[in-house]
mmCIF file of C-alpha atoms and ligand atoms in Angstrom:
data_model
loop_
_atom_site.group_PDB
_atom_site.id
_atom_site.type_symbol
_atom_site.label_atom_id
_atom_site.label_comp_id
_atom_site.label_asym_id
_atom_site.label_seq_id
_atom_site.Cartn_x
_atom_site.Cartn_y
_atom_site.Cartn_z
ATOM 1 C CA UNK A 1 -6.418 -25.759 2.254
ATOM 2 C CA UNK A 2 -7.176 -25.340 -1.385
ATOM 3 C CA UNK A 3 -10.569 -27.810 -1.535
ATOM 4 C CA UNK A 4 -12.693 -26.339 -4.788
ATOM 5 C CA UNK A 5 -9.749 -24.061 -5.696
ATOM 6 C CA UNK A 6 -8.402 -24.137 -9.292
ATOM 7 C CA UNK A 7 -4.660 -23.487 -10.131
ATOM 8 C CA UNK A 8 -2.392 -22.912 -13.442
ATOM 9 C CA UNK A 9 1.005 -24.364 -12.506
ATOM 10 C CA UNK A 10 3.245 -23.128 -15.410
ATOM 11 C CA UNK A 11 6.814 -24.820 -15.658
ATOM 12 C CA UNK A 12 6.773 -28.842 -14.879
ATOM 13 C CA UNK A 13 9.547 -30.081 -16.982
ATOM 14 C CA UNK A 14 10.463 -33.291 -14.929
ATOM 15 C CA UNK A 15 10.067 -34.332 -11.088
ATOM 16 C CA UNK A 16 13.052 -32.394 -10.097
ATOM 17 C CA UNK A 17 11.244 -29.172 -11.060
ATOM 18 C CA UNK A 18 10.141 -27.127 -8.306
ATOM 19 C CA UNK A 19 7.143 -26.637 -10.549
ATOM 20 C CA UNK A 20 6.157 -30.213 -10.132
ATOM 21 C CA UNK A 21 6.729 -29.973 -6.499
ATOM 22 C CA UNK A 22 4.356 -27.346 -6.378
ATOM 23 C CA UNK A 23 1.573 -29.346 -8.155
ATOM 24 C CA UNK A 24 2.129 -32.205 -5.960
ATOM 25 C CA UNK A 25 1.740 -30.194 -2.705
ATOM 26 C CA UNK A 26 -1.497 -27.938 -3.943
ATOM 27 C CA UNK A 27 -2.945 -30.954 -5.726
ATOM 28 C CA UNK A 28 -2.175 -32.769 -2.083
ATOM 29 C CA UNK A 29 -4.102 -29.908 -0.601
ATOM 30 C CA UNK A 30 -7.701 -30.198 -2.778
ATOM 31 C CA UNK A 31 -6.600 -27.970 -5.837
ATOM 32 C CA UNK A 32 -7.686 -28.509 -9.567
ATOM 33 C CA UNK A 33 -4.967 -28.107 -11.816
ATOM 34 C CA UNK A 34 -3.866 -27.092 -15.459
ATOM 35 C CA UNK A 35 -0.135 -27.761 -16.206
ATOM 36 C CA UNK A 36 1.342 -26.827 -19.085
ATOM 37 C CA UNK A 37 4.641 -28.132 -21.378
ATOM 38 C CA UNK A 38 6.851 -26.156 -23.161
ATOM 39 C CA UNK A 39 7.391 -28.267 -26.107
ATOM 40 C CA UNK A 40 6.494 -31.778 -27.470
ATOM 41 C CA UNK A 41 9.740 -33.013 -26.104
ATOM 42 C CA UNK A 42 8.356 -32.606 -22.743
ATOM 43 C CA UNK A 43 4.728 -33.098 -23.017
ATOM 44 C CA UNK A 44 5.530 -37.331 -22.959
ATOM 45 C CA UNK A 45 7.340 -36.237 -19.454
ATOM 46 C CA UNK A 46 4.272 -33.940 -17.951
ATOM 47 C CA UNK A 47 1.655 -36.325 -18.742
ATOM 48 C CA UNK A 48 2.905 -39.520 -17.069
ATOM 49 C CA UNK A 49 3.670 -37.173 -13.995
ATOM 50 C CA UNK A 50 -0.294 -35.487 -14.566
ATOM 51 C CA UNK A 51 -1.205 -38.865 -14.222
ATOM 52 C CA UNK A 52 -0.372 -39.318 -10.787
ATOM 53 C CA UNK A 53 -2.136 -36.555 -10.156
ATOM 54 C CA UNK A 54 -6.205 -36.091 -9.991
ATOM 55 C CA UNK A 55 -6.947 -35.919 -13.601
ATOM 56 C CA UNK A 56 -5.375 -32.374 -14.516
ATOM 57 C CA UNK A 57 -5.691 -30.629 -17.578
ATOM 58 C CA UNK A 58 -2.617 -30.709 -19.734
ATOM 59 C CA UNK A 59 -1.990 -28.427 -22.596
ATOM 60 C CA UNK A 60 1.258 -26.901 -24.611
ATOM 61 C CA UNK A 61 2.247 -23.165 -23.677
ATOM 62 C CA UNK A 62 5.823 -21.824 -25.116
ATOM 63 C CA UNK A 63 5.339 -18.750 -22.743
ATOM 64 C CA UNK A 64 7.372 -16.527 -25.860
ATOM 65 C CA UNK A 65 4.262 -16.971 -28.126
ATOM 66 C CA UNK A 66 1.003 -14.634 -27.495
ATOM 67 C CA UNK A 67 -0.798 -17.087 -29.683
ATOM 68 C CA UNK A 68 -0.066 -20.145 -26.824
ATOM 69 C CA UNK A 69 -0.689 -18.065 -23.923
ATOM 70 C CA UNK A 70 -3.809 -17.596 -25.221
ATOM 71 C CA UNK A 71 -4.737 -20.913 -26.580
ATOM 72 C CA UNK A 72 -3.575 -22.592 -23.306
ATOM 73 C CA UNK A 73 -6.007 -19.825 -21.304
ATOM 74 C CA UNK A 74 -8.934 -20.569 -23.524
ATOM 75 C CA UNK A 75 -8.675 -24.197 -22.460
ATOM 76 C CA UNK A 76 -8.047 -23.391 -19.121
ATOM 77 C CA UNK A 77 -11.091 -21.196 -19.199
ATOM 78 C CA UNK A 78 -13.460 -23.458 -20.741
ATOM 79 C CA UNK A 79 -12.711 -26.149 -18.465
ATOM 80 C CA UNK A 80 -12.479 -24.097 -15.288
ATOM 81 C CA UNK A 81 -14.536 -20.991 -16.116
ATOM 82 C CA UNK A 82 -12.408 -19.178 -13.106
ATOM 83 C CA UNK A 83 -9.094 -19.187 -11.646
ATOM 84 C CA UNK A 84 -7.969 -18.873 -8.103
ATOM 85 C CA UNK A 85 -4.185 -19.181 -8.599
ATOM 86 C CA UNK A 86 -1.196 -19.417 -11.224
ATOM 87 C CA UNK A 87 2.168 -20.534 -10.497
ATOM 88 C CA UNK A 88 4.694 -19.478 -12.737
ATOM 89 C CA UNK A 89 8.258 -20.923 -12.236
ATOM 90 C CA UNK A 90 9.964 -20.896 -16.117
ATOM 91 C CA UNK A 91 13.032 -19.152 -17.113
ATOM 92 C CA UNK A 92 15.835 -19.046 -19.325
ATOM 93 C CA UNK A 93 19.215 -17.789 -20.931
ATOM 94 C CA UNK A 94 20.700 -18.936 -23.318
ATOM 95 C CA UNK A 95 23.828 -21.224 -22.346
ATOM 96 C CA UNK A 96 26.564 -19.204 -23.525
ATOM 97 C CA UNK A 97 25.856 -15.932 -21.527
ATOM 98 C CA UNK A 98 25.834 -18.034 -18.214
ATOM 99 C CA UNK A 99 29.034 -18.829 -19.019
ATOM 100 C CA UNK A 100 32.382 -16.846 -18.651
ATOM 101 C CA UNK A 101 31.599 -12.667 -17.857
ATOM 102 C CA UNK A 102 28.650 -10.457 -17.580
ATOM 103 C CA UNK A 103 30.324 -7.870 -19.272
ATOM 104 C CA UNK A 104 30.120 -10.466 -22.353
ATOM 105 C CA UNK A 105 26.579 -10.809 -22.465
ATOM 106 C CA UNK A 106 24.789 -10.715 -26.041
ATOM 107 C CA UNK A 107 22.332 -8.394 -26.872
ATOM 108 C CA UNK A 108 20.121 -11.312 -28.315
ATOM 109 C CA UNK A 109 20.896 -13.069 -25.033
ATOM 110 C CA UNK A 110 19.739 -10.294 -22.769
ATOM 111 C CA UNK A 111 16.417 -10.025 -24.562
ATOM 112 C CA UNK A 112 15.677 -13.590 -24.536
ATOM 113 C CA UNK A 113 16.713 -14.056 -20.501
ATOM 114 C CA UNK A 114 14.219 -11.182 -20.292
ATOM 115 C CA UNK A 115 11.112 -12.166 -22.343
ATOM 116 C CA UNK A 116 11.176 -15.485 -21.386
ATOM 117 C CA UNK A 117 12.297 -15.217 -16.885
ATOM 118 C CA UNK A 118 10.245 -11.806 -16.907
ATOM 119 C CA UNK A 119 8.047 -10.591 -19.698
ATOM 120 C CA UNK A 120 6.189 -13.851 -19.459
ATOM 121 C CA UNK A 121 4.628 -13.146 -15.942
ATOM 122 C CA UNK A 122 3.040 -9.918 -17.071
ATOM 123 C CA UNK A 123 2.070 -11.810 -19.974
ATOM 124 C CA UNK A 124 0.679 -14.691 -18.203
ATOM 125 C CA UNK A 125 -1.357 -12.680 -15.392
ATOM 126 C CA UNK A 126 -2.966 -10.716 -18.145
ATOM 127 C CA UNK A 127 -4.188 -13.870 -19.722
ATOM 128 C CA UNK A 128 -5.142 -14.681 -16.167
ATOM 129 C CA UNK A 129 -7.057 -11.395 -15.057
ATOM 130 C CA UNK A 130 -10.303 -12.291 -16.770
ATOM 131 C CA UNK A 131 -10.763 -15.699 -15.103
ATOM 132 C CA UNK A 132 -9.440 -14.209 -11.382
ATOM 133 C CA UNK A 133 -10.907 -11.045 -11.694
ATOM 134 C CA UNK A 134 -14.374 -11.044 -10.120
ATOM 135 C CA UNK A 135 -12.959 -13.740 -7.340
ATOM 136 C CA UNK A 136 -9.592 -12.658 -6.246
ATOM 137 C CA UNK A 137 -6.902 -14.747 -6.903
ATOM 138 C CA UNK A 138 -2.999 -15.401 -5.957
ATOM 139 C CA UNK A 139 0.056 -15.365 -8.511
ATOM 140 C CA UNK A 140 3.308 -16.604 -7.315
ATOM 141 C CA UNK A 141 6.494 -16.755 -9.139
ATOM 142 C CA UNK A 142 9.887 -17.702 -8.211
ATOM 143 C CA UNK A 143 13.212 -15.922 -8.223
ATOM 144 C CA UNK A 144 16.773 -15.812 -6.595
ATOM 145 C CA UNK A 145 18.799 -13.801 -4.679
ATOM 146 C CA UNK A 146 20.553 -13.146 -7.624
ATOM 147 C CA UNK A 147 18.418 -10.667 -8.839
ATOM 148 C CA UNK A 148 20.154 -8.093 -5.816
ATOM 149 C CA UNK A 149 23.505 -9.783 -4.952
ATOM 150 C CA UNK A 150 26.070 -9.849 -8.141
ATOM 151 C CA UNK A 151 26.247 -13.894 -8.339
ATOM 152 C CA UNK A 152 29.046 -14.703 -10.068
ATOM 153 C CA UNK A 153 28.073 -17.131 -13.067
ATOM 154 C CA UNK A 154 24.312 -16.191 -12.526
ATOM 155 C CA UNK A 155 25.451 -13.265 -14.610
ATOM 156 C CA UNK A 156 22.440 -12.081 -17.230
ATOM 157 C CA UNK A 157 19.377 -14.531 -14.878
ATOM 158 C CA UNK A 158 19.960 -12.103 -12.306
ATOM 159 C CA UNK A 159 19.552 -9.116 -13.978
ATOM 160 C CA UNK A 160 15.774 -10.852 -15.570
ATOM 161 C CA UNK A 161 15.545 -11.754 -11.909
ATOM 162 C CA UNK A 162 15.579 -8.417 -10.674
ATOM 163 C CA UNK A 163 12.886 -7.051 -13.576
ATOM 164 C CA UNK A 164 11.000 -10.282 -12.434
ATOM 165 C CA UNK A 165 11.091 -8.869 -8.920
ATOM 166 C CA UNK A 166 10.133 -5.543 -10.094
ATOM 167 C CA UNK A 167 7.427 -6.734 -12.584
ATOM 168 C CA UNK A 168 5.772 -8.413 -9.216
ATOM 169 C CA UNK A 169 5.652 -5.212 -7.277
ATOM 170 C CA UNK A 170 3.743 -3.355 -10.470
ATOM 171 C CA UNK A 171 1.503 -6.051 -10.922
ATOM 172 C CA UNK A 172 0.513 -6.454 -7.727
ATOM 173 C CA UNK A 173 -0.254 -2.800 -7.458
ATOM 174 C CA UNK A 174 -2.032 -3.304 -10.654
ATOM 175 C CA UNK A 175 -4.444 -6.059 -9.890
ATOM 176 C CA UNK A 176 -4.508 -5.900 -6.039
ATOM 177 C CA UNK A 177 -7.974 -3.589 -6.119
ATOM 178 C CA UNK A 178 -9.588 -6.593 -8.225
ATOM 179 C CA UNK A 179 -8.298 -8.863 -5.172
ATOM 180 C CA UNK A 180 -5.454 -10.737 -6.753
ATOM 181 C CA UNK A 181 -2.207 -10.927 -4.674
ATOM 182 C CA UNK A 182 1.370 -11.302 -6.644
ATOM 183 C CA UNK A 183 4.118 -12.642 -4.907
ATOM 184 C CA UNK A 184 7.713 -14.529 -5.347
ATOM 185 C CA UNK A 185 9.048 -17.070 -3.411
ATOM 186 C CA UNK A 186 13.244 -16.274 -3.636
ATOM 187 C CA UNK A 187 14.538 -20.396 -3.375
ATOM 188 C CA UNK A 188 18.095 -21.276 -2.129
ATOM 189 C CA UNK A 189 19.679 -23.586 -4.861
ATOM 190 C CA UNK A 190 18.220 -26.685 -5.490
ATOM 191 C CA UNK A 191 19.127 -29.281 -8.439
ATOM 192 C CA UNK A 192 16.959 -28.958 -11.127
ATOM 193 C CA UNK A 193 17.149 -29.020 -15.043
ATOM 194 C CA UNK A 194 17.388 -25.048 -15.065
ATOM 195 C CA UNK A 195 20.068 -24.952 -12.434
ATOM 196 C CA UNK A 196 22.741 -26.809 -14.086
ATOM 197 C CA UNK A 197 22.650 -24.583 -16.923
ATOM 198 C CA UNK A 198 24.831 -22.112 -14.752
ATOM 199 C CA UNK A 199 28.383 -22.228 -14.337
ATOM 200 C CA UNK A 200 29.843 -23.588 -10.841
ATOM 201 C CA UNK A 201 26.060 -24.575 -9.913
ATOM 202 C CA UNK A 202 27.405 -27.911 -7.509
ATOM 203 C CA UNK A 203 29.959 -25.661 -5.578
ATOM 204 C CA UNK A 204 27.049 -22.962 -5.226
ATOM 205 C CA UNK A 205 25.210 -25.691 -4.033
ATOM 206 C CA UNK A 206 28.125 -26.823 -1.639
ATOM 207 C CA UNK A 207 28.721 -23.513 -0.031
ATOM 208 C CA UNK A 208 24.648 -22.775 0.373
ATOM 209 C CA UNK A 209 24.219 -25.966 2.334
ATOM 210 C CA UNK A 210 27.428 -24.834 4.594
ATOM 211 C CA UNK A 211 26.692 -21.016 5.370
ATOM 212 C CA UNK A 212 22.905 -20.897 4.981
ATOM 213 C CA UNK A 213 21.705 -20.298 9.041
ATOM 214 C CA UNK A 214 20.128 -23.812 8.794
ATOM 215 C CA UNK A 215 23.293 -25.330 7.443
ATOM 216 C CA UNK A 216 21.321 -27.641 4.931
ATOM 217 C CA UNK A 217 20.365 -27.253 1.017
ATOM 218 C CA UNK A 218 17.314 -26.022 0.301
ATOM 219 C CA UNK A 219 14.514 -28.487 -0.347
ATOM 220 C CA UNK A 220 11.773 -28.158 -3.124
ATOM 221 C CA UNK A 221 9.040 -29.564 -0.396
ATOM 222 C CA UNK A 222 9.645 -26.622 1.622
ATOM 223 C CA UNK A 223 9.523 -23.825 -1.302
ATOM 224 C CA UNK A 224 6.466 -26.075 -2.159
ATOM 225 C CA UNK A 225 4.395 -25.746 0.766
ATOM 226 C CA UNK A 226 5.303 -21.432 0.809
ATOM 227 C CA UNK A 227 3.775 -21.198 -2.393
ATOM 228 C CA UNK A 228 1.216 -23.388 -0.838
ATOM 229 C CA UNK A 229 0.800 -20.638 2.118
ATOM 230 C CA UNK A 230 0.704 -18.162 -0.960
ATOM 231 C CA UNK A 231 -2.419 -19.194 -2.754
ATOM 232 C CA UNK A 232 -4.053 -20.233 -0.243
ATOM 233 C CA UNK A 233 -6.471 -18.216 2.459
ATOM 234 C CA UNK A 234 -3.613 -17.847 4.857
ATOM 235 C CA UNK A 235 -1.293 -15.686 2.410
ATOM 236 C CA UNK A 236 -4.607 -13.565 1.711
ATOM 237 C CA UNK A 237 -2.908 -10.207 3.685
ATOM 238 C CA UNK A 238 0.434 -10.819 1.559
ATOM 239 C CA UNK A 239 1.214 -9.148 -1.792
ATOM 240 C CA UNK A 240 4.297 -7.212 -3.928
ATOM 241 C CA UNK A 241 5.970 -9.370 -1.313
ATOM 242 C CA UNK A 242 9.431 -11.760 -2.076
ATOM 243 C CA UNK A 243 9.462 -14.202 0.743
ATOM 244 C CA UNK A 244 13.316 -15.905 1.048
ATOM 245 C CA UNK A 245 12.866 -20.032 1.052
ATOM 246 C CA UNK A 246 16.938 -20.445 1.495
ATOM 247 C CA UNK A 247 17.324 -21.657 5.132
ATOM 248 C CA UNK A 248 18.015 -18.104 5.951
ATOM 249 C CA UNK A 249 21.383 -17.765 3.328
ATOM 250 C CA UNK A 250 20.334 -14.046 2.232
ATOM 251 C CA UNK A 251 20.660 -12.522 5.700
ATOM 252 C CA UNK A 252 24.558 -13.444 6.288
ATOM 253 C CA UNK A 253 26.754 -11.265 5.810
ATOM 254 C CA UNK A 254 30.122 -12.912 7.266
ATOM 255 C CA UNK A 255 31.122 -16.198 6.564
ATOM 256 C CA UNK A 256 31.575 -17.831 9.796
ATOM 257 C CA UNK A 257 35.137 -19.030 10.574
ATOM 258 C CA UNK A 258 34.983 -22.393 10.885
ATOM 259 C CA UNK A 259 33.095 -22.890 7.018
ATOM 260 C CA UNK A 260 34.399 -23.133 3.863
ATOM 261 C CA UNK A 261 33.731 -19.776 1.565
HETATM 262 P P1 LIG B 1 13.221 -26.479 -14.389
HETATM 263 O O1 LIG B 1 14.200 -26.595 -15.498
HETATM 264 O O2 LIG B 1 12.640 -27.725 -13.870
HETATM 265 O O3 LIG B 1 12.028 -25.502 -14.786
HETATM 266 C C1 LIG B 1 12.174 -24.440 -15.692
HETATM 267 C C2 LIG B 1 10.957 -24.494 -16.580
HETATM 268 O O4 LIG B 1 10.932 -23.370 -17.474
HETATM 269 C C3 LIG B 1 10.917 -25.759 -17.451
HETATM 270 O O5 LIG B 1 9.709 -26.451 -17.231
HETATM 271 C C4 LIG B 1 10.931 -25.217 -18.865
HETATM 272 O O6 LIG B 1 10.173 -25.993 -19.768
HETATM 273 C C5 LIG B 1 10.303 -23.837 -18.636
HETATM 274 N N1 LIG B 1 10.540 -22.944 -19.772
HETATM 275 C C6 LIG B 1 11.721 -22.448 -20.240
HETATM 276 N N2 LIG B 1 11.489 -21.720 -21.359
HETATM 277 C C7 LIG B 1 10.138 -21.740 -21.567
HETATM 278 C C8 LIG B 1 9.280 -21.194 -22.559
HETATM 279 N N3 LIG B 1 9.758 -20.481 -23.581
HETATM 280 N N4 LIG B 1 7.953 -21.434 -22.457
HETATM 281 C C9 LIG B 1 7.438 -22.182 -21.442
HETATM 282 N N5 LIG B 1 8.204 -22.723 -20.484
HETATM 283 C C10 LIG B 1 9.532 -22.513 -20.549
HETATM 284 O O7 LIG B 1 13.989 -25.661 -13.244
HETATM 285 P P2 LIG B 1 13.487 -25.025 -11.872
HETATM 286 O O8 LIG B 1 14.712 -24.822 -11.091
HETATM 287 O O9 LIG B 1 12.354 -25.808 -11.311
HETATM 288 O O10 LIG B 1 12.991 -23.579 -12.330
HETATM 289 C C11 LIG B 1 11.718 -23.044 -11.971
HETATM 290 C C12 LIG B 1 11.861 -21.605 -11.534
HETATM 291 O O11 LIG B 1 12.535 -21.567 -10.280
HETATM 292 C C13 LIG B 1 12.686 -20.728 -12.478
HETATM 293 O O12 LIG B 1 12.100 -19.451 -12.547
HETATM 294 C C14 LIG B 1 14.029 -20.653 -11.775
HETATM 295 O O13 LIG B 1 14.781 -19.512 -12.139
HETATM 296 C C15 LIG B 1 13.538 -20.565 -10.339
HETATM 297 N N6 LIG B 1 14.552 -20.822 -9.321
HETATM 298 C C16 LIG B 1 15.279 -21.955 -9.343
HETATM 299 C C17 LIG B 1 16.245 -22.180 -8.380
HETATM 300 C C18 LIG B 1 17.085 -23.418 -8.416
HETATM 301 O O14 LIG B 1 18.161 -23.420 -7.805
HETATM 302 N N7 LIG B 1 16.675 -24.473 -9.075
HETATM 303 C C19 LIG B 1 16.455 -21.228 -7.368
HETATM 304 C C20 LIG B 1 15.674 -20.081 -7.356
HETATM 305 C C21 LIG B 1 14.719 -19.876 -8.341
#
């Protein structure tokens, strides 16, 4: 599906991110990829999972710092010369507003969830526009339900979700007429580094796996092979879009009587 296509897969901390599942499945399917690492505690961790790839370009990006973003884009552009996709799947918030109330989140923490789980997609596409520009090209990032349902303990990520969710419609009416398509994929829970930074993530986890329609967790293969769909050829008619990967949890509305709330 992606043979000759070259992708930016931005967030691979370990082999539970759903970043790396992404680069496994695109890779899998033909693509060329650059990953990046946030910091040099976890470039040792992205290279010896690069090298199972097909020789991808590795570089550092701390998406908070204009100077990276565009360091890490140079690279990618003088060893690509274009792009046909970027994944982005990084957040964060600081630990002590995802704990205890909403209401108590920190000014400081509120700008930080935002510039680093929402800024950083404008930020990144810009730095991608050049290299996608005269080809087309597909952006996906991820979110969660969150962002529209008050999630107790998900508390000040939601609220970057929802400008996340936002920030994908106005890009993608920004850069659809140069052919690039923006989308998110909106994942159930799934057990990752990021995840158990918020507060009652294994009962979250726990009552997903027993409401969702498809009674199971959510898997990072399947969220894998939707942004797969994404930036490929087959997702070319699909953009401003946020396409639920959560075995169907964000259409219930009643708990069904026989599971646990
Ligand atoms: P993860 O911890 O594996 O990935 C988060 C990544 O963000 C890490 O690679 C980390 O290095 C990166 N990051 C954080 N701050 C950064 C910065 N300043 N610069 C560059 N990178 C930075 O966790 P994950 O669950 O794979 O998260 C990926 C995406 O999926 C996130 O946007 C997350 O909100 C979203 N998501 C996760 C779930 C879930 O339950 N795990 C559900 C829905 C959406």
């Amino acid at each position: 599906m992606l043979t000759g296509k070259k992708g930016v897969i931005l967030g691979v901390a370990n082999k539970r991110s759903i970043a790396w599942g992404i680069a496994q499945a695109t890779a899998q399917a033909g693509a060329t990829l650059a990953l990046n690492y946030q910091n040099e505690r976890l470039e040792a961790n992205v290279r010896e999972l690069a090298a199972t790839l097909d020789n991808p370009l590795v570089a550092p990006c701390d998406v908070t710092s204009d100077a990276d973003i565009a360091a890490f884009f140079e690279v990618v552009k003088t060893s690509f010369g274009t792009l046909d996709f970027l994944v982005h799947a990084v957040a964060y918030a600081p630990k002590e507003d995802l704990e205890g109330a909403f209401v108590d989140t920190s000014r400081e923490g509120f700008r930080i969830a935002h510039d680093i789980s929402a800024y950083s997609l404008t930020a990144v596409a810009r730095a991608a526009l050049p290299l996608m520009k005269d080809h087309g090209g597909s952006i996906v990032t991820l979110t969660y339900l969150g962002s529209e349902r008050a999630v107790v303990g998900y508390n000040v990520m939601g609220v970057a979700k929802a400008a996340l969710e936002a920030s994908v419609r106005y890009l993608a009416a920004d850069l659809g007429p140069y052919g690039i398509r923006v989308n998110a994929i909106s994942a159930g829970p799934i057990n990752t580094l990021a995840a158990r930074g918020i507060q009652g993530f294994t009962k979250m986890l726990k009552h997903h796996a027993a409401v969702a329609p498809l009674r199971r967790p959510t898997e990072v293969a399947e969220v894998a092979d939707t942004a797969l769909f994404l930036v490929s050829h087959m997702g070319r008619g699909i953009t401003g879009e946020v396409i639920y990967v959560d075995g169907g949890y964000h259409c219930i509305g009643l708990v069904p009587k026989d599971e646990p709330a």
